Tab-separated table of C-alpha atoms and ligand atoms in Angstrom:
chain	number	residue	atom	x	y	z
F	1	MET	CA	-1.150	-72.134	1.223
F	2	LYS	CA	-0.719	-75.632	2.569
F	3	LYS	CA	2.702	-76.643	3.812
F	4	ILE	CA	4.351	-80.045	4.206
F	5	VAL	CA	7.353	-80.438	6.533
F	6	LYS	CA	9.116	-83.465	5.234
F	7	ASN	CA	11.628	-85.906	6.742
F	8	GLY	CA	12.222	-84.198	10.002
F	9	ILE	CA	12.119	-85.845	13.525
F	10	ILE	CA	9.382	-84.742	15.442
F	11	VAL	CA	10.072	-84.197	19.210
F	12	THR	CA	7.230	-83.492	21.848
F	13	ALA	CA	7.608	-83.756	25.524
F	14	THR	CA	6.622	-87.374	25.414
F	15	ASP	CA	7.644	-88.654	21.797
F	16	THR	CA	10.460	-88.770	19.311
F	17	TYR	CA	9.586	-89.999	15.859
F	18	GLN	CA	10.035	-89.516	12.272
F	19	ALA	CA	7.021	-88.290	10.374
F	20	ASP	CA	5.844	-85.390	7.896
F	21	LEU	CA	3.514	-82.635	8.894
F	22	LEU	CA	0.825	-81.363	6.886
F	23	ILE	CA	-0.041	-77.665	7.811
F	24	ASP	CA	-3.071	-76.034	6.597
F	25	ASN	CA	-4.648	-72.631	7.713
F	26	GLY	CA	-2.051	-72.103	10.400
F	27	LYS	CA	-2.698	-75.400	12.208
F	28	ILE	CA	-1.216	-79.099	11.932
F	29	ALA	CA	-3.819	-80.648	9.755
F	30	ALA	CA	-2.065	-84.185	9.714
F	31	ILE	CA	0.794	-86.150	10.827
F	32	GLY	CA	1.864	-89.068	8.522
F	33	GLN	CA	3.943	-89.978	5.693
F	34	ASP	CA	3.913	-89.202	1.829
F	35	PHE	CA	1.269	-86.636	1.725
F	36	PRO	CA	0.254	-85.800	-1.955
F	37	VAL	CA	2.027	-82.584	-2.588
F	38	GLY	CA	-0.817	-80.978	-4.683
F	39	GLY	CA	-0.175	-77.243	-4.549
F	40	ALA	CA	1.429	-77.368	-1.121
F	41	GLU	CA	5.110	-75.802	-0.273
F	42	VAL	CA	7.288	-78.703	0.762
F	43	ILE	CA	10.019	-77.877	3.520
F	44	ASP	CA	12.831	-80.437	3.701
F	45	ALA	CA	13.674	-81.076	7.312
F	46	LYS	CA	16.041	-83.879	6.790
F	47	GLY	CA	18.650	-84.166	9.380
F	48	SER	CA	16.813	-81.798	11.755
F	49	TYR	CA	14.493	-81.918	14.597
F	50	VAL	CA	11.115	-80.493	14.405
F	51	PHE	CA	10.179	-79.122	17.928
F	52	PRO	CA	7.033	-77.124	19.033
F	53	GLY	CA	7.950	-73.414	19.112
F	54	GLY	CA	9.311	-72.385	22.414
F	55	ILE	CA	7.377	-70.598	25.063
F	56	ASP	CA	9.065	-68.076	27.083
F	57	PRO	CA	7.154	-67.599	30.252
F	58	HIS	CA	9.100	-64.665	31.504
F	59	THR	CA	9.990	-61.395	29.523
F	60	HIS	CA	10.288	-57.808	30.386
F	61	LEU	CA	9.990	-55.874	26.936
F	62	GLU	CA	10.319	-52.237	27.103
F	63	MET	CA	9.855	-52.075	30.697
F	64	PRO	CA	10.551	-49.131	32.913
F	65	PHE	CA	12.933	-50.141	35.577
F	66	GLY	CA	15.868	-48.734	37.542
F	67	GLY	CA	15.592	-45.379	36.172
F	68	THR	CA	15.648	-46.470	32.459
F	69	VAL	CA	13.684	-48.730	30.107
F	70	SER	CA	14.668	-52.030	29.119
F	71	LYS	CA	16.343	-51.854	25.786
F	72	ASP	CA	14.684	-54.584	23.817
F	73	ASP	CA	10.946	-53.899	23.004
F	74	PHE	CA	8.335	-56.117	21.309
F	75	GLU	CA	9.932	-55.524	18.003
F	76	THR	CA	13.692	-56.510	18.703
F	77	GLY	CA	12.747	-58.979	21.677
F	78	THR	CA	10.276	-60.935	19.566
F	79	ILE	CA	12.574	-61.131	16.517
F	80	ALA	CA	15.506	-62.283	18.632
F	81	ALA	CA	13.161	-64.671	20.461
F	82	ALA	CA	12.110	-66.230	17.001
F	83	PHE	CA	15.791	-66.438	15.818
F	84	GLY	CA	16.211	-68.376	19.244
F	85	GLY	CA	13.258	-70.593	18.473
F	86	THR	CA	10.655	-69.088	20.732
F	87	THR	CA	7.298	-68.561	19.178
F	88	THR	CA	5.347	-67.299	22.220
F	89	VAL	CA	6.398	-64.768	24.896
F	90	ILE	CA	4.588	-64.011	28.179
F	91	ASP	CA	5.528	-60.504	29.269
F	92	PHE	CA	4.949	-58.870	32.527
F	93	CYS	CA	2.491	-56.007	32.567
F	94	LEU	CA	3.345	-53.553	35.423
F	95	THR	CA	0.550	-51.930	37.450
F	96	ASN	CA	0.499	-48.747	39.461
F	97	LYS	CA	-1.050	-48.730	42.856
F	98	GLY	CA	-4.390	-46.662	42.930
F	99	GLU	CA	-4.904	-46.945	39.204
F	100	PRO	CA	-7.208	-49.302	37.335
F	101	MET	CA	-5.272	-52.446	36.367
F	102	GLN	CA	-6.949	-51.947	32.851
F	103	ASN	CA	-4.812	-48.756	32.361
F	104	ALA	CA	-1.590	-50.884	32.649
F	105	ILE	CA	-2.959	-53.470	30.410
F	106	GLN	CA	-3.741	-51.104	27.606
F	107	THR	CA	-0.295	-49.502	27.949
F	108	TRP	CA	1.139	-53.050	27.386
F	109	HIS	CA	-1.316	-53.534	24.321
F	110	ALA	CA	0.046	-50.375	22.982
F	111	LYS	CA	3.625	-51.298	23.290
F	112	SER	CA	3.064	-54.730	21.715
F	113	LYS	CA	0.268	-54.509	19.122
F	114	ASP	CA	1.911	-53.428	15.794
F	115	LYS	CA	5.492	-54.631	16.878
F	116	ALA	CA	5.328	-58.292	17.944
F	117	VAL	CA	6.352	-60.892	15.339
F	118	ILE	CA	5.198	-63.917	17.443
F	119	ASP	CA	2.261	-64.450	19.598
F	120	TYR	CA	2.251	-63.062	22.937
F	121	SER	CA	0.364	-62.727	26.151
F	122	PHE	CA	0.774	-60.924	29.550
F	123	HIS	CA	1.009	-61.683	33.322
F	124	LEU	CA	-0.297	-58.873	35.571
F	125	MET	CA	1.676	-57.390	38.441
F	126	ILE	CA	-0.406	-57.272	41.771
F	127	GLY	CA	1.000	-54.410	43.886
F	128	GLU	CA	-1.747	-54.173	46.266
F	129	ILE	CA	-4.913	-55.839	47.150
F	130	ASN	CA	-8.150	-53.897	47.997
F	131	GLU	CA	-12.050	-53.816	47.045
F	132	ASP	CA	-11.197	-52.091	43.439
F	133	VAL	CA	-8.517	-54.815	42.584
F	134	LEU	CA	-10.646	-57.541	43.860
F	135	GLU	CA	-13.424	-56.160	41.676
F	136	GLU	CA	-11.264	-55.744	38.781
F	137	LEU	CA	-9.565	-59.199	38.795
F	138	PRO	CA	-12.410	-61.448	37.662
F	139	VAL	CA	-13.191	-58.915	34.658
F	140	VAL	CA	-9.508	-58.820	33.553
F	141	MET	CA	-9.361	-62.584	33.609
F	142	GLU	CA	-12.624	-62.920	31.441
F	143	GLU	CA	-12.025	-59.974	28.983
F	144	GLU	CA	-8.250	-60.146	28.785
F	145	GLY	CA	-7.486	-63.778	29.302
F	146	ILE	CA	-4.878	-62.837	31.904
F	147	THR	CA	-4.814	-65.730	34.372
F	148	SER	CA	-1.451	-65.316	36.162
F	149	PHE	CA	-0.408	-62.726	38.736
F	150	LYS	CA	2.976	-61.601	39.775
F	151	VAL	CA	3.757	-60.537	43.222
F	152	PHE	CA	7.165	-59.124	43.986
F	153	MET	CA	8.682	-59.991	47.360
F	154	ALA	CA	11.673	-57.747	46.655
F	155	TYR	CA	12.575	-54.148	45.232
F	156	LYS	CA	11.544	-52.296	48.380
F	157	ASN	CA	9.852	-48.952	47.693
F	158	VAL	CA	9.415	-49.958	43.882
F	159	PHE	CA	7.565	-53.051	43.277
F	160	GLN	CA	7.666	-54.841	46.514
F	161	ALA	CA	4.246	-56.032	48.067
F	162	ASP	CA	3.845	-57.130	51.724
F	163	ASP	CA	2.918	-60.495	53.009
F	164	GLY	CA	-0.773	-59.683	53.425
F	165	THR	CA	-0.815	-58.704	49.610
F	166	LEU	CA	0.720	-62.062	48.788
F	167	PHE	CA	-1.541	-64.037	50.845
F	168	ARG	CA	-4.590	-62.287	49.821
F	169	THR	CA	-3.568	-62.680	46.121
F	170	LEU	CA	-3.144	-66.370	46.754
F	171	ILE	CA	-6.674	-66.600	48.168
F	172	ALA	CA	-8.221	-64.695	45.176
F	173	ALA	CA	-6.301	-66.669	42.649
F	174	LYS	CA	-7.560	-70.027	44.225
F	175	GLU	CA	-11.255	-68.570	44.056
F	176	LEU	CA	-10.686	-67.307	40.415
F	177	GLY	CA	-8.455	-69.972	38.808
F	178	GLY	CA	-5.402	-67.928	38.495
F	179	LEU	CA	-1.853	-68.897	38.906
F	180	VAL	CA	0.326	-66.605	41.283
F	181	MET	CA	3.967	-65.966	40.477
F	182	VAL	CA	6.458	-64.744	42.880
F	183	HIS	CA	9.790	-62.915	42.765
F	184	ALA	CA	11.184	-64.475	45.922
F	185	GLU	CA	13.851	-62.511	47.546
F	186	ASN	CA	13.467	-60.771	50.980
F	187	GLY	CA	13.318	-57.088	49.999
F	188	ASP	CA	13.597	-55.754	53.569
F	189	VAL	CA	16.754	-57.807	54.400
F	190	ILE	CA	18.233	-56.714	51.005
F	191	GLU	CA	17.462	-53.172	51.702
F	192	TYR	CA	19.523	-53.276	55.036
F	193	LEU	CA	22.498	-55.218	53.641
F	194	VAL	CA	22.751	-52.661	50.620
F	195	ASN	CA	22.777	-49.737	52.777
F	196	LYS	CA	25.339	-51.348	55.013
F	197	ALA	CA	27.621	-52.185	52.047
F	198	LEU	CA	27.358	-48.767	50.682
F	199	GLU	CA	27.974	-47.157	54.115
F	200	GLU	CA	31.038	-49.250	54.197
F	201	GLY	CA	32.343	-47.834	50.760
F	202	ASN	CA	31.551	-51.141	48.982
F	203	THR	CA	30.138	-49.938	45.674
F	204	ASP	CA	31.216	-52.370	43.014
F	205	PRO	CA	29.048	-54.774	41.013
F	206	ILE	CA	30.089	-57.710	43.133
F	207	TYR	CA	28.169	-56.312	46.078
F	208	HIS	CA	25.093	-56.673	44.186
F	209	ALA	CA	25.444	-60.525	44.706
F	210	LEU	CA	26.955	-60.311	48.158
F	211	THR	CA	23.901	-58.227	49.506
F	212	ARG	CA	21.403	-60.707	48.087
F	213	PRO	CA	22.855	-63.931	49.417
F	214	PRO	CA	20.980	-67.234	48.764
F	215	GLN	CA	19.450	-67.450	52.096
F	216	VAL	CA	17.533	-64.337	51.244
F	217	GLU	CA	16.074	-66.147	48.325
F	218	GLY	CA	15.396	-69.387	50.093
F	219	GLU	CA	13.823	-67.589	53.138
F	220	ALA	CA	11.397	-65.725	50.798
F	221	THR	CA	10.710	-68.886	48.700
F	222	GLY	CA	9.911	-70.818	51.929
F	223	ARG	CA	7.511	-68.143	53.043
F	224	ALA	CA	5.851	-68.016	49.649
F	225	VAL	CA	5.223	-71.856	49.498
F	226	GLU	CA	4.017	-71.823	53.068
F	227	LEU	CA	1.380	-69.204	52.502
F	228	THR	CA	0.438	-71.017	49.356
F	229	GLY	CA	-0.107	-74.248	51.343
F	230	LEU	CA	-2.022	-72.232	54.071
F	231	ALA	CA	-4.236	-70.714	51.260
F	232	ASN	CA	-4.589	-74.178	49.527
F	233	SER	CA	-3.622	-72.127	46.240
F	234	GLN	CA	-0.915	-72.269	43.586
F	235	LEU	CA	2.309	-70.908	43.031
F	236	TYR	CA	5.096	-70.470	40.412
F	237	VAL	CA	8.313	-69.337	41.601
F	238	VAL	CA	10.119	-67.279	38.911
F	239	HIS	CA	13.867	-67.293	38.318
F	240	VAL	CA	15.125	-69.839	40.955
F	241	SER	CA	18.837	-69.377	41.197
F	242	CYS	CA	20.127	-71.470	44.280
F	243	ALA	CA	19.978	-74.584	46.095
F	244	GLU	CA	18.032	-72.888	49.083
F	245	ALA	CA	15.203	-72.184	46.961
F	246	VAL	CA	15.191	-75.480	45.125
F	247	GLU	CA	14.965	-77.133	48.523
F	248	LYS	CA	11.951	-75.285	49.608
F	249	ILE	CA	10.014	-75.897	46.318
F	250	ALA	CA	10.977	-79.504	46.324
F	251	ASN	CA	9.896	-80.090	50.014
F	252	ALA	CA	6.712	-78.201	49.183
F	253	ARG	CA	5.865	-80.484	46.295
F	254	ARG	CA	6.570	-83.502	48.500
F	255	LYS	CA	4.091	-82.251	50.839
F	256	GLY	CA	1.463	-82.061	48.037
F	257	TYR	CA	1.633	-78.287	47.721
F	258	ASP	CA	0.780	-76.986	44.138
F	259	VAL	CA	3.908	-75.207	43.643
F	260	TRP	CA	6.179	-74.826	40.455
F	261	GLY	CA	9.548	-73.517	39.790
F	262	GLU	CA	11.413	-71.887	36.983
F	263	THR	CA	15.103	-71.228	36.494
F	264	CYS	CA	16.810	-69.369	33.763
F	265	PRO	CA	20.013	-70.093	31.414
F	266	GLN	CA	22.114	-67.571	33.176
F	267	TYR	CA	21.930	-69.558	36.448
F	268	LEU	CA	22.710	-72.766	34.649
F	269	VAL	CA	25.866	-71.693	33.091
F	270	LEU	CA	27.212	-68.633	34.640
F	271	ASP	CA	28.351	-67.853	38.207
F	272	GLN	CA	29.058	-65.233	40.704
F	273	THR	CA	32.663	-64.609	39.495
F	274	TYR	CA	31.305	-62.831	36.391
F	275	LEU	CA	30.305	-59.858	38.555
F	276	GLU	CA	34.078	-59.554	39.589
F	277	LYS	CA	34.975	-58.675	36.245
F	278	SER	CA	37.285	-55.467	36.043
F	279	ASP	CA	36.506	-52.042	34.433
F	280	PHE	CA	32.760	-52.373	35.576
F	281	GLU	CA	32.130	-55.243	33.222
F	282	GLY	CA	30.604	-57.030	36.301
F	283	ALA	CA	27.492	-54.928	35.739
F	284	LYS	CA	26.742	-56.835	32.661
F	285	TYR	CA	25.828	-59.718	34.868
F	286	VAL	CA	23.715	-57.886	37.415
F	287	TRP	CA	20.274	-59.244	37.822
F	288	SER	CA	18.145	-60.497	40.586
F	289	PRO	CA	18.436	-62.855	42.093
F	290	PRO	CA	22.230	-62.578	41.487
F	291	LEU	CA	24.431	-65.307	39.964
F	292	ARG	CA	25.433	-67.912	42.644
F	293	GLU	CA	28.633	-69.954	43.397
F	294	LYS	CA	29.134	-72.340	40.566
F	295	TRP	CA	28.163	-75.480	42.638
F	296	HIS	CA	24.451	-74.262	42.468
F	297	GLN	CA	24.498	-75.017	38.816
F	298	ASP	CA	24.597	-78.814	39.462
F	299	VAL	CA	21.642	-78.362	41.822
F	300	LEU	CA	19.543	-76.599	39.281
F	301	TRP	CA	20.264	-78.996	36.499
F	302	ASN	CA	19.387	-81.934	38.904
F	303	ALA	CA	16.114	-80.215	39.732
F	304	LEU	CA	15.191	-79.825	36.005
F	305	LYS	CA	16.121	-83.446	35.652
F	306	ASN	CA	14.205	-84.938	38.499
F	307	GLY	CA	11.089	-82.517	38.087
F	308	ASP	CA	11.827	-80.292	41.197
F	309	LEU	CA	12.018	-77.377	38.822
F	310	GLN	CA	9.858	-77.647	35.701
F	311	THR	CA	10.481	-74.710	33.351
F	312	LEU	CA	12.912	-72.261	31.837
F	313	GLY	CA	12.222	-68.636	31.541
F	314	SER	CA	14.625	-66.022	30.103
F	315	ASP	CA	13.861	-63.217	32.511
F	316	GLN	CA	14.740	-61.195	29.377
F	317	CYS	CA	15.281	-57.532	30.714
F	318	SER	CA	18.179	-55.930	28.664
F	319	PHE	CA	20.113	-52.915	29.050
F	320	ASP	CA	22.897	-51.508	27.258
F	321	PHE	CA	26.126	-51.674	28.989
F	322	ASN	CA	27.109	-48.306	27.585
F	323	GLY	CA	24.367	-45.768	28.627
F	324	GLN	CA	22.323	-47.906	30.797
F	325	LYS	CA	24.326	-50.262	33.087
F	326	ASP	CA	26.750	-47.444	33.814
F	327	LEU	CA	24.015	-45.616	35.704
F	328	GLY	CA	25.576	-47.691	38.508
F	329	LYS	CA	29.008	-46.603	38.385
F	330	GLY	CA	30.174	-45.835	41.810
F	331	ASP	CA	27.058	-47.371	43.334
F	332	PHE	CA	26.058	-50.982	42.410
F	333	SER	CA	22.433	-50.524	43.719
F	334	LYS	CA	21.869	-48.242	40.730
F	335	ILE	CA	22.798	-50.694	38.055
F	336	PRO	CA	19.560	-51.638	36.006
F	337	ASN	CA	18.827	-55.190	36.877
F	338	GLY	CA	18.528	-57.604	34.119
F	339	GLY	CA	20.123	-58.871	30.877
F	340	PRO	CA	19.590	-59.922	27.364
F	341	ILE	CA	18.760	-63.666	27.432
F	342	ILE	CA	15.681	-64.272	25.309
F	343	GLU	CA	17.687	-65.368	22.088
F	344	ASP	CA	19.813	-67.864	23.712
F	345	ARG	CA	17.278	-69.733	26.081
F	346	VAL	CA	16.392	-72.554	23.891
F	347	SER	CA	19.870	-73.146	22.426
F	348	ILE	CA	21.753	-73.183	25.838
F	349	LEU	CA	19.081	-75.607	27.043
F	350	PHE	CA	19.672	-77.907	24.250
F	351	SER	CA	23.430	-77.695	24.065
F	352	GLU	CA	24.185	-77.734	27.934
F	353	GLY	CA	21.330	-79.950	28.644
F	354	VAL	CA	20.506	-82.466	25.981
F	355	LYS	CA	24.029	-82.547	24.330
F	356	LYS	CA	25.714	-83.024	27.610
F	357	GLY	CA	23.416	-85.530	28.791
F	358	ARG	CA	21.792	-83.707	31.597
F	359	ILE	CA	18.383	-83.916	30.441
F	360	THR	CA	16.684	-86.007	27.685
F	361	LEU	CA	15.382	-84.689	24.447
F	362	ASN	CA	11.841	-84.760	25.454
F	363	GLN	CA	12.525	-83.209	28.981
F	364	PHE	CA	13.975	-80.465	26.838
F	365	VAL	CA	10.822	-79.891	24.930
F	366	ASP	CA	8.779	-80.015	28.122
F	367	ILE	CA	10.967	-77.628	29.826
F	368	MET	CA	11.235	-74.893	27.091
F	369	ALA	CA	7.629	-75.138	25.886
F	370	THR	CA	5.001	-77.829	26.867
F	371	ARG	CA	4.996	-77.302	30.611
F	372	ASN	CA	4.838	-73.548	30.140
F	373	ALA	CA	1.742	-73.965	27.801
F	374	LYS	CA	0.256	-76.187	30.489
F	375	LEU	CA	0.842	-74.109	33.325
F	376	PHE	CA	-0.262	-70.653	31.633
F	377	GLY	CA	-3.548	-71.862	30.069
F	378	LEU	CA	-2.126	-72.277	26.387
F	379	TYR	CA	-2.186	-75.929	25.998
F	380	PRO	CA	-2.671	-77.627	23.461
F	381	GLN	CA	-3.157	-74.596	21.205
F	382	LYS	CA	0.566	-73.973	21.974
F	383	GLY	CA	3.405	-76.148	23.439
F	384	THR	CA	3.099	-79.375	21.403
F	385	ILE	CA	2.810	-81.018	18.013
F	386	ALA	CA	-0.431	-82.719	17.324
F	387	VAL	CA	-3.418	-82.463	14.748
F	388	GLY	CA	-5.242	-79.235	15.585
F	389	THR	CA	-2.524	-77.341	17.045
F	390	ASP	CA	-0.973	-74.142	16.060
F	391	ALA	CA	1.707	-74.799	13.634
F	392	ASP	CA	4.246	-72.927	15.818
F	393	LEU	CA	7.406	-75.123	14.796
F	394	VAL	CA	11.143	-74.875	15.155
F	395	ILE	CA	13.310	-76.713	12.488
F	396	PHE	CA	16.406	-77.150	14.435
F	397	ASP	CA	20.067	-78.484	13.406
F	398	PRO	CA	21.104	-80.307	16.313
F	399	ASN	CA	24.736	-80.657	15.059
F	400	VAL	CA	25.931	-77.270	14.030
F	401	GLU	CA	28.467	-75.680	16.250
F	402	ARG	CA	28.724	-71.959	16.882
F	403	THR	CA	29.903	-69.283	19.200
F	404	ILE	CA	27.425	-66.950	20.924
F	405	SER	CA	28.322	-63.303	20.304
F	406	ALA	CA	26.880	-59.869	20.421
F	407	GLU	CA	28.336	-59.546	17.075
F	408	PHE	CA	25.639	-61.891	15.541
F	409	HIS	CA	22.661	-61.744	18.077
F	410	HIS	CA	19.551	-59.894	17.150
F	411	MET	CA	18.793	-58.424	20.501
F	412	ALA	CA	19.113	-54.631	20.709
F	413	ALA	CA	21.499	-54.606	23.871
F	414	ASP	CA	25.020	-53.981	23.109
F	415	TYR	CA	26.416	-56.921	24.784
F	416	ASN	CA	25.642	-60.598	25.308
F	417	PRO	CA	26.191	-62.217	28.802
F	418	PHE	CA	27.027	-65.585	26.917
F	419	GLU	CA	29.701	-63.854	24.808
F	420	GLY	CA	32.193	-66.586	23.534
F	421	MET	CA	30.223	-69.526	24.794
F	422	LYS	CA	30.308	-72.650	22.253
F	423	VAL	CA	26.908	-74.102	21.838
F	424	THR	CA	25.852	-77.063	19.427
F	425	GLY	CA	22.550	-76.668	17.652
F	426	GLU	CA	20.759	-73.847	16.156
F	427	PRO	CA	17.228	-73.132	14.977
F	428	VAL	CA	17.183	-73.057	11.112
F	429	SER	CA	13.655	-72.135	10.356
F	430	VAL	CA	10.742	-71.079	12.613
F	431	LEU	CA	7.104	-70.976	11.910
F	432	SER	CA	4.382	-69.145	13.694
F	433	ARG	CA	0.888	-70.339	13.083
F	434	GLY	CA	2.133	-71.962	9.732
F	435	GLU	CA	3.972	-68.844	8.465
F	436	PHE	CA	7.813	-68.494	8.436
F	437	VAL	CA	9.008	-66.018	10.912
F	438	ILE	CA	12.752	-67.238	10.283
F	439	ARG	CA	13.571	-68.985	7.071
F	440	ASP	CA	17.097	-70.451	6.624
F	441	LYS	CA	18.399	-68.243	9.515
F	442	GLN	CA	16.854	-65.083	7.894
F	443	PHE	CA	14.198	-63.026	9.294
F	444	VAL	CA	11.051	-62.984	6.876
F	445	GLY	CA	8.362	-62.228	9.571
F	446	LYS	CA	6.197	-59.123	9.779
F	447	LEU	CA	5.966	-56.661	12.331
F	448	GLY	CA	2.400	-56.753	14.125
F	449	LYS	CA	1.574	-60.487	12.943
F	450	GLY	CA	2.031	-61.778	16.433
F	451	GLN	CA	-1.458	-62.140	17.914
F	452	TYR	CA	-2.396	-61.345	21.649
F	453	LEU	CA	-3.205	-64.752	23.266
F	454	LYS	CA	-6.087	-64.768	25.819
F	455	ARG	CA	-5.204	-67.629	28.214
F	456	ARG	CA	-7.241	-70.125	30.161
F	457	ARG	CA	-7.599	-70.311	33.847
F	458	TYR	CA	-5.062	-72.412	35.801
F	459	ASN	CA	-5.939	-76.018	35.508
F	460	THR	CA	-8.926	-76.081	33.434
F	461	PRO	CA	-9.327	-79.167	31.193
F	462	SER	CA	-8.442	-78.515	27.589
F	463	ASN	CA	-8.914	-80.461	24.390
F	464	VAL	CA	-7.584	-79.967	20.926
F	465	THR	CA	-10.943	-80.478	19.329
F	466	ASN	CA	-12.559	-78.199	21.708
F	467	LYS	CA	-12.786	-74.630	21.572
F	468	VAL	CA	-9.163	-73.060	21.715
F	469	ILE	CA	-9.120	-69.548	22.751
F	470	ASN	CA	-7.458	-67.195	20.404
Q	501	URP	O1	17.064	-58.545	37.219
Q	501	URP	C1	16.093	-58.922	36.930
Q	501	URP	N1	15.487	-60.058	37.152
Q	501	URP	N2	15.288	-58.067	36.128
Q	501	URP	C2	14.000	-58.167	35.636
Q	501	URP	C3	13.041	-57.917	36.763
Q	501	URP	C4	12.801	-59.232	37.611
Q	501	URP	O2	13.041	-59.108	38.775
Q	501	URP	O3	12.334	-60.164	37.105
Q	502	ZN	ZN1	12.307	-60.975	39.249
Q	503	ZN	ZN1	11.788	-61.009	35.599
């Protein structure tokens, strides 16, 4: 059935204007005024913004980690994402050394297929480079449309890869048209600092932050960008948390390196003092990189504004406080790293960014959707509103005031790190390929309706009227 979204203010990364949208067959069929209604369903968006659906480029749904498995899976995670105005997630597929990468990809397909309520895709972790991996990579890119590869520079003896692996991944990505992503922290230095803290009897959650200081992130970020320059390749630094890392990315970009940076809502609005909360509550705020001193927040906001950082990911990796985070009682290094963020990513960026005058409305759309689609080979099918694109839309009330709380959220985790935070603005209805997933703040989607997205290679030209990979 056709739909007409009437009277809304359309906002893209470049334009803000009043228009109606005609949706046909899951796509934006026309943009204009006064379309004849015929048999179409009319959705009145008066007083609302109409944004392209958010694209979350960084999630870990049902991921084994820290001796447990992240709580939100592709069902609860994508439902919560949709409530928050996100219509596409790109999740990290973990690989195992010595095993075909296809095994890991099939595991991730099995986790997601009948559960996701919005569209989704995968990044692929690279833990080693050898002849088998080099042979498999082009096949994975061609057959699975996975065009971004993640290298961990931290989590020693778990995920961490050495510099040789990172460098060879950068070279392979250059040849194949892939985008390399790094978790940039120096895992060897962290291992030393963590052991020292524990030996000295320092076991509380705050030592998670104190054993991963900003220099550790800045150093690894600098190393990764220099290796990228040397390989003449392309790099995306995930979850940038501090001034030291921003500086390395900004300098690299000024030198002409093809380097991009993502930050996350938690680093924009929370700070290191949260890890000092009593009764082990600090564990709720343990993720890596850790929260920083408050002044880093201004650096991150400025970087989003001036383009030194370009995207916002949630780094969704949720664990219950009771039963999961408490694995680390008496030893902060055993607290599972991560938090429930996916639902509040868009709202926090809007409320703290646009409403407080830190970024423009169009920058907001770029940061939460458009740039992500461009970098990860989904544009223009996803990430904008134009004739021919998927009708992934968020009808957003920019004036409603509300308080974030685990009482109302849709994530499975038993707490919300933004508990009590007042925000302005909320998605009212969310459509994925022209179908309501959220309607008037109620979930009306269907499990398994989300489609797996094969993505284009990095920096390949795209055109709405040309073939769109689906
Ligand atoms: O603490 C975090 N960030 N957990 C998720 C895994 C990762 O490092 O991104
Ligand atoms: Zn990470
Ligand atoms: Zn992550």
